[in-house]
PDB file of C-alpha atoms in Angstrom:
ATOM      1  CA  UNK A   1    -102.173 120.194  32.751  1.00 75.00           C
ATOM      2  CA  UNK A   2    -101.995 117.479  30.145  1.00 77.00           C
ATOM      3  CA  UNK A   3     -99.595 115.529  32.309  1.00 80.00           C
ATOM      4  CA  UNK A   4    -101.949 115.737  35.281  1.00 79.00           C
ATOM      5  CA  UNK A   5    -104.916 114.554  33.198  1.00 82.00           C
ATOM      6  CA  UNK A   6    -102.850 111.733  31.742  1.00 78.00           C
ATOM      7  CA  UNK A   7    -101.634 110.699  35.208  1.00 77.00           C
ATOM      8  CA  UNK A   8    -105.197 110.917  36.540  1.00 78.00           C
ATOM      9  CA  UNK A   9    -106.473 108.838  33.611  1.00 74.00           C
ATOM     10  CA  UNK A  10    -103.801 106.159  34.222  1.00 72.00           C
ATOM     11  CA  UNK A  11    -104.584 106.161  37.951  1.00 71.00           C
ATOM     12  CA  UNK A  12    -108.354 105.775  37.310  1.00 70.00           C
ATOM     13  CA  UNK A  13    -107.728 103.018  34.715  1.00 66.00           C
ATOM     14  CA  UNK A  14    -105.514 101.067  37.099  1.00 64.00           C
ATOM     15  CA  UNK A  15    -107.771 101.652  40.106  1.00 65.00           C
ATOM     16  CA  UNK A  16    -111.027 100.611  38.405  1.00 64.00           C
ATOM     17  CA  UNK A  17    -109.758  97.842  36.124  1.00 63.00           C
ATOM     18  CA  UNK A  18    -107.224  96.272  38.468  1.00 64.00           C
ATOM     19  CA  UNK A  19    -104.407  93.964  37.577  1.00 70.00           C
ATOM     20  CA  UNK A  20    -106.592  91.688  35.438  1.00 68.00           C
ATOM     21  CA  UNK A  21    -106.465  94.146  32.566  1.00 68.00           C
ATOM     22  CA  UNK A  22    -102.698  94.101  32.533  1.00 67.00           C
ATOM     23  CA  UNK A  23    -102.652  90.317  33.023  1.00 70.00           C
ATOM     24  CA  UNK A  24    -105.004  89.889  30.064  1.00 74.00           C
ATOM     25  CA  UNK A  25    -102.862  92.186  27.932  1.00 72.00           C
ATOM     26  CA  UNK A  26     -99.762  90.177  28.881  1.00 73.00           C
ATOM     27  CA  UNK A  27    -101.511  86.874  28.029  1.00 76.00           C
ATOM     28  CA  UNK A  28    -101.556  85.710  31.633  1.00 81.00           C
ATOM     29  CA  UNK A  29    -104.584  84.147  33.359  1.00 82.00           C
ATOM     30  CA  UNK A  30    -106.937  86.482  35.166  1.00 80.00           C
ATOM     31  CA  UNK A  31    -107.888  86.129  38.820  1.00 79.00           C
ATOM     32  CA  UNK A  32    -111.224  84.511  37.849  1.00 83.00           C
ATOM     33  CA  UNK A  33    -109.408  81.893  35.754  1.00 87.00           C
ATOM     34  CA  UNK A  34    -106.924  81.261  38.577  1.00 86.00           C
ATOM     35  CA  UNK A  35    -109.781  80.843  41.075  1.00 91.00           C
ATOM     36  CA  UNK A  36    -111.611  78.415  38.741  1.00 92.00           C
ATOM     37  CA  UNK A  37    -108.451  76.339  38.307  1.00 92.00           C
ATOM     38  CA  UNK A  38    -107.885  76.314  42.088  1.00 93.00           C
ATOM     39  CA  UNK A  39    -111.431  74.994  42.625  1.00 95.00           C
ATOM     40  CA  UNK A  40    -110.907  72.242  40.029  1.00 94.00           C
ATOM     41  CA  UNK A  41    -107.658  71.188  41.724  1.00 94.00           C
ATOM     42  CA  UNK A  42    -109.326  71.177  45.160  1.00 95.00           C
ATOM     43  CA  UNK A  43    -112.211  69.042  43.842  1.00 95.00           C
ATOM     44  CA  UNK A  44    -109.768  66.575  42.273  1.00 95.00           C
ATOM     45  CA  UNK A  45    -107.816  66.320  45.538  1.00 95.00           C
ATOM     46  CA  UNK A  46    -111.042  65.824  47.500  1.00 93.00           C
ATOM     47  CA  UNK A  47    -112.091  63.053  45.088  1.00 93.00           C
ATOM     48  CA  UNK A  48    -108.695  61.341  45.477  1.00 94.00           C
ATOM     49  CA  UNK A  49    -108.950  61.587  49.260  1.00 92.00           C
ATOM     50  CA  UNK A  50    -112.494  60.176  49.221  1.00 94.00           C
ATOM     51  CA  UNK A  51    -111.375  57.292  46.979  1.00 92.00           C
ATOM     52  CA  UNK A  52    -108.565  56.501  49.446  1.00 90.00           C
ATOM     53  CA  UNK A  53    -110.971  56.627  52.377  1.00 89.00           C
ATOM     54  CA  UNK A  54    -113.463  54.372  50.559  1.00 91.00           C
ATOM     55  CA  UNK A  55    -110.670  51.913  49.795  1.00 87.00           C
ATOM     56  CA  UNK A  56    -109.584  51.861  53.441  1.00 84.00           C
ATOM     57  CA  UNK A  57    -113.181  51.365  54.581  1.00 85.00           C
ATOM     58  CA  UNK A  58    -113.629  48.479  52.136  1.00 86.00           C
ATOM     59  CA  UNK A  59    -110.394  46.823  53.317  1.00 82.00           C
ATOM     60  CA  UNK A  60    -111.366  47.278  56.975  1.00 80.00           C
ATOM     61  CA  UNK A  61    -114.745  45.664  56.262  1.00 81.00           C
ATOM     62  CA  UNK A  62    -113.108  42.725  54.484  1.00 80.00           C
ATOM     63  CA  UNK A  63    -110.712  42.241  57.393  1.00 75.00           C
ATOM     64  CA  UNK A  64    -113.545  42.439  59.924  1.00 72.00           C
ATOM     65  CA  UNK A  65    -115.576  39.925  57.909  1.00 72.00           C
ATOM     66  CA  UNK A  66    -112.592  37.581  57.663  1.00 69.00           C
ATOM     67  CA  UNK A  67    -111.894  37.864  61.388  1.00 65.00           C
ATOM     68  CA  UNK A  68    -115.556  37.210  62.179  1.00 66.00           C
ATOM     69  CA  UNK A  69    -115.498  34.115  59.979  1.00 66.00           C
ATOM     70  CA  UNK A  70    -112.270  32.906  61.614  1.00 63.00           C
ATOM     71  CA  UNK A  71    -113.757  33.431  65.072  1.00 63.00           C
ATOM     72  CA  UNK A  72    -116.869  31.567  64.025  1.00 62.00           C
ATOM     73  CA  UNK A  73    -114.843  28.679  62.602  1.00 59.00           C
ATOM     74  CA  UNK A  74    -112.577  28.461  65.646  1.00 58.00           C
ATOM     75  CA  UNK A  75    -115.578  28.466  67.973  1.00 56.00           C
ATOM     76  CA  UNK A  76    -116.938  25.255  66.463  1.00 53.00           C
ATOM     77  CA  UNK A  77    -116.258  21.835  67.963  1.00 48.00           C
ATOM     78  CA  UNK A  78    -112.803  20.806  66.834  1.00 43.00           C
ATOM     79  CA  UNK A  79    -110.770  22.557  64.202  1.00 46.00           C
ATOM     80  CA  UNK A  80    -112.697  23.649  61.142  1.00 51.00           C
ATOM     81  CA  UNK A  81    -109.628  24.834  59.223  1.00 50.00           C
ATOM     82  CA  UNK A  82    -106.488  22.886  58.428  1.00 53.00           C
ATOM     83  CA  UNK A  83    -103.305  23.525  56.481  1.00 52.00           C
ATOM     84  CA  UNK A  84    -101.945  20.990  53.938  1.00 49.00           C
ATOM     85  CA  UNK A  85     -98.743  20.593  56.011  1.00 51.00           C
ATOM     86  CA  UNK A  86    -100.748  19.092  58.889  1.00 53.00           C
ATOM     87  CA  UNK A  87    -101.840  16.307  56.550  1.00 51.00           C
ATOM     88  CA  UNK A  88     -98.388  15.525  55.218  1.00 52.00           C
ATOM     89  CA  UNK A  89     -98.333  18.195  52.513  1.00 58.00           C
ATOM     90  CA  UNK A  90     -99.701  18.139  48.999  1.00 61.00           C
ATOM     91  CA  UNK A  91     -97.944  15.544  46.865  1.00 51.00           C
ATOM     92  CA  UNK A  92     -98.516  16.496  43.245  1.00 46.00           C
ATOM     93  CA  UNK A  93     -99.420  19.742  41.556  1.00 58.00           C
ATOM     94  CA  UNK A  94    -100.343  22.938  43.248  1.00 68.00           C
ATOM     95  CA  UNK A  95    -103.685  24.285  44.300  1.00 77.00           C
ATOM     96  CA  UNK A  96    -104.918  27.273  42.344  1.00 85.00           C
ATOM     97  CA  UNK A  97    -106.922  28.860  45.140  1.00 86.00           C
ATOM     98  CA  UNK A  98    -106.324  29.648  48.799  1.00 85.00           C
ATOM     99  CA  UNK A  99    -109.417  27.985  50.304  1.00 87.00           C
ATOM    100  CA  UNK A 100    -111.151  24.673  49.561  1.00 89.00           C
ATOM    101  CA  UNK A 101    -113.975  22.958  51.416  1.00 91.00           C
ATOM    102  CA  UNK A 102    -112.989  19.331  51.967  1.00 92.00           C
ATOM    103  CA  UNK A 103    -116.058  17.074  51.850  1.00 92.00           C
ATOM    104  CA  UNK A 104    -114.125  13.842  52.120  1.00 90.00           C
ATOM    105  CA  UNK A 105    -110.634  12.413  52.650  1.00 90.00           C
ATOM    106  CA  UNK A 106    -110.120   8.856  51.380  1.00 91.00           C
ATOM    107  CA  UNK A 107    -107.292   6.337  51.285  1.00 90.00           C
ATOM    108  CA  UNK A 108    -108.984   4.674  48.298  1.00 91.00           C
ATOM    109  CA  UNK A 109    -108.879   6.901  45.207  1.00 90.00           C
ATOM    110  CA  UNK A 110    -112.015   5.205  43.851  1.00 93.00           C
ATOM    111  CA  UNK A 111    -114.039   6.423  46.821  1.00 93.00           C
ATOM    112  CA  UNK A 112    -112.726   9.947  46.280  1.00 92.00           C
ATOM    113  CA  UNK A 113    -113.711   9.825  42.604  1.00 93.00           C
ATOM    114  CA  UNK A 114    -117.190   8.567  43.550  1.00 93.00           C
ATOM    115  CA  UNK A 115    -117.614  11.472  45.992  1.00 91.00           C
ATOM    116  CA  UNK A 116    -116.371  13.888  43.321  1.00 93.00           C
ATOM    117  CA  UNK A 117    -119.071  12.602  40.933  1.00 93.00           C
ATOM    118  CA  UNK A 118    -121.728  13.127  43.616  1.00 91.00           C
ATOM    119  CA  UNK A 119    -120.538  16.664  44.270  1.00 91.00           C
ATOM    120  CA  UNK A 120    -120.281  17.507  40.575  1.00 92.00           C
ATOM    121  CA  UNK A 121    -123.743  16.015  40.021  1.00 91.00           C
ATOM    122  CA  UNK A 122    -125.112  18.385  42.661  1.00 90.00           C
ATOM    123  CA  UNK A 123    -123.716  21.322  40.671  1.00 91.00           C
ATOM    124  CA  UNK A 124    -120.554  22.129  42.599  1.00 90.00           C
ATOM    125  CA  UNK A 125    -117.040  22.500  41.236  1.00 88.00           C
ATOM    126  CA  UNK A 126    -114.945  19.685  42.720  1.00 90.00           C
ATOM    127  CA  UNK A 127    -111.268  18.807  42.578  1.00 90.00           C
ATOM    128  CA  UNK A 128    -109.218  15.873  43.812  1.00 91.00           C
ATOM    129  CA  UNK A 129    -106.364  16.899  46.100  1.00 89.00           C
ATOM    130  CA  UNK A 130    -103.602  14.375  46.729  1.00 87.00           C
ATOM    131  CA  UNK A 131    -101.635  14.390  49.983  1.00 83.00           C
ATOM    132  CA  UNK A 132     -98.264  12.787  50.682  1.00 80.00           C
ATOM    133  CA  UNK A 133     -99.734  10.713  53.496  1.00 81.00           C
ATOM    134  CA  UNK A 134    -101.757   8.748  50.924  1.00 82.00           C
ATOM    135  CA  UNK A 135    -105.082  10.490  51.360  1.00 86.00           C
ATOM    136  CA  UNK A 136    -107.045  11.789  48.402  1.00 89.00           C
ATOM    137  CA  UNK A 137    -109.377  14.619  49.354  1.00 90.00           C
ATOM    138  CA  UNK A 138    -112.333  16.026  47.484  1.00 93.00           C
ATOM    139  CA  UNK A 139    -112.088  19.825  47.494  1.00 92.00           C
ATOM    140  CA  UNK A 140    -115.190  21.827  46.681  1.00 93.00           C
ATOM    141  CA  UNK A 141    -115.889  25.523  46.032  1.00 90.00           C
ATOM    142  CA  UNK A 142    -112.321  26.803  45.517  1.00 91.00           C
ATOM    143  CA  UNK A 143    -111.952  30.512  46.210  1.00 89.00           C
ATOM    144  CA  UNK A 144    -109.505  33.101  47.510  1.00 88.00           C
ATOM    145  CA  UNK A 145    -112.046  34.822  49.766  1.00 85.00           C
ATOM    146  CA  UNK A 146    -112.640  33.373  53.234  1.00 82.00           C
ATOM    147  CA  UNK A 147    -116.022  35.071  53.643  1.00 82.00           C
ATOM    148  CA  UNK A 148    -117.284  33.464  50.414  1.00 86.00           C
ATOM    149  CA  UNK A 149    -115.867  30.121  51.496  1.00 85.00           C
ATOM    150  CA  UNK A 150    -117.664  30.282  54.840  1.00 83.00           C
ATOM    151  CA  UNK A 151    -120.957  31.066  53.065  1.00 85.00           C
ATOM    152  CA  UNK A 152    -120.349  28.078  50.756  1.00 87.00           C
ATOM    153  CA  UNK A 153    -119.587  25.905  53.808  1.00 86.00           C
ATOM    154  CA  UNK A 154    -122.963  26.756  55.337  1.00 85.00           C
ATOM    155  CA  UNK A 155    -124.711  26.088  52.014  1.00 89.00           C
ATOM    156  CA  UNK A 156    -122.919  22.755  51.540  1.00 87.00           C
ATOM    157  CA  UNK A 157    -123.927  21.508  54.985  1.00 86.00           C
ATOM    158  CA  UNK A 158    -127.560  21.563  53.825  1.00 86.00           C
ATOM    159  CA  UNK A 159    -126.847  19.210  50.887  1.00 85.00           C
ATOM    160  CA  UNK A 160    -127.795  15.505  51.084  1.00 84.00           C
ATOM    161  CA  UNK A 161    -124.400  14.203  49.981  1.00 81.00           C
ATOM    162  CA  UNK A 162    -122.499  16.318  52.507  1.00 84.00           C
ATOM    163  CA  UNK A 163    -121.050  14.580  55.588  1.00 86.00           C
ATOM    164  CA  UNK A 164    -121.084  16.331  58.965  1.00 84.00           C
ATOM    165  CA  UNK A 165    -117.314  16.669  59.289  1.00 84.00           C
ATOM    166  CA  UNK A 166    -116.485  18.922  56.337  1.00 87.00           C
ATOM    167  CA  UNK A 167    -113.724  21.473  56.839  1.00 87.00           C
ATOM    168  CA  UNK A 168    -111.869  24.267  55.070  1.00 86.00           C
ATOM    169  CA  UNK A 169    -108.409  23.588  53.681  1.00 86.00           C
ATOM    170  CA  UNK A 170    -106.139  26.639  53.767  1.00 83.00           C
ATOM    171  CA  UNK A 171    -103.498  26.659  51.028  1.00 80.00           C
ATOM    172  CA  UNK A 172    -100.631  28.578  52.634  1.00 75.00           C
ATOM    173  CA  UNK A 173     -98.667  28.588  49.350  1.00 70.00           C
ATOM    174  CA  UNK A 174    -101.203  30.860  47.665  1.00 60.00           C
TER     175      UNK A 174
END
């Protein structure tokens, strides 16, 4: 009879307490702890996935903005963007940024320096760019973002010192 009671007691203990009791006794995680850890891992994976999706969305938006700017620039009369190679290449030094707005191209360096003073006086960052064909250009608003450069181009066109035929120089070496 004692064996039957002992067997019944073991059966009731196992049936009502489940495996978690034995897991706890063995130092293993219980089913509640396993479920909590699974939820934490799923949340971390969902956050990683959302970060990837946000990154892709941001890149797609930047590409769409850049393409819209390029379409807008190409739709203007004449070419609004030029590469240094089409002007004989840059002779000395290298440009730090990919895009520059050229407000003037001069054979006489003195004229270029005068234009640079006007641009700097108006509060813009200006740089002299020397080409192998002898021209000295005044580059304004250097940046690596085409969308920013297009916004600066529109803003510059409203300035008094700005000529009508300004254009964006694309530094292909950057």
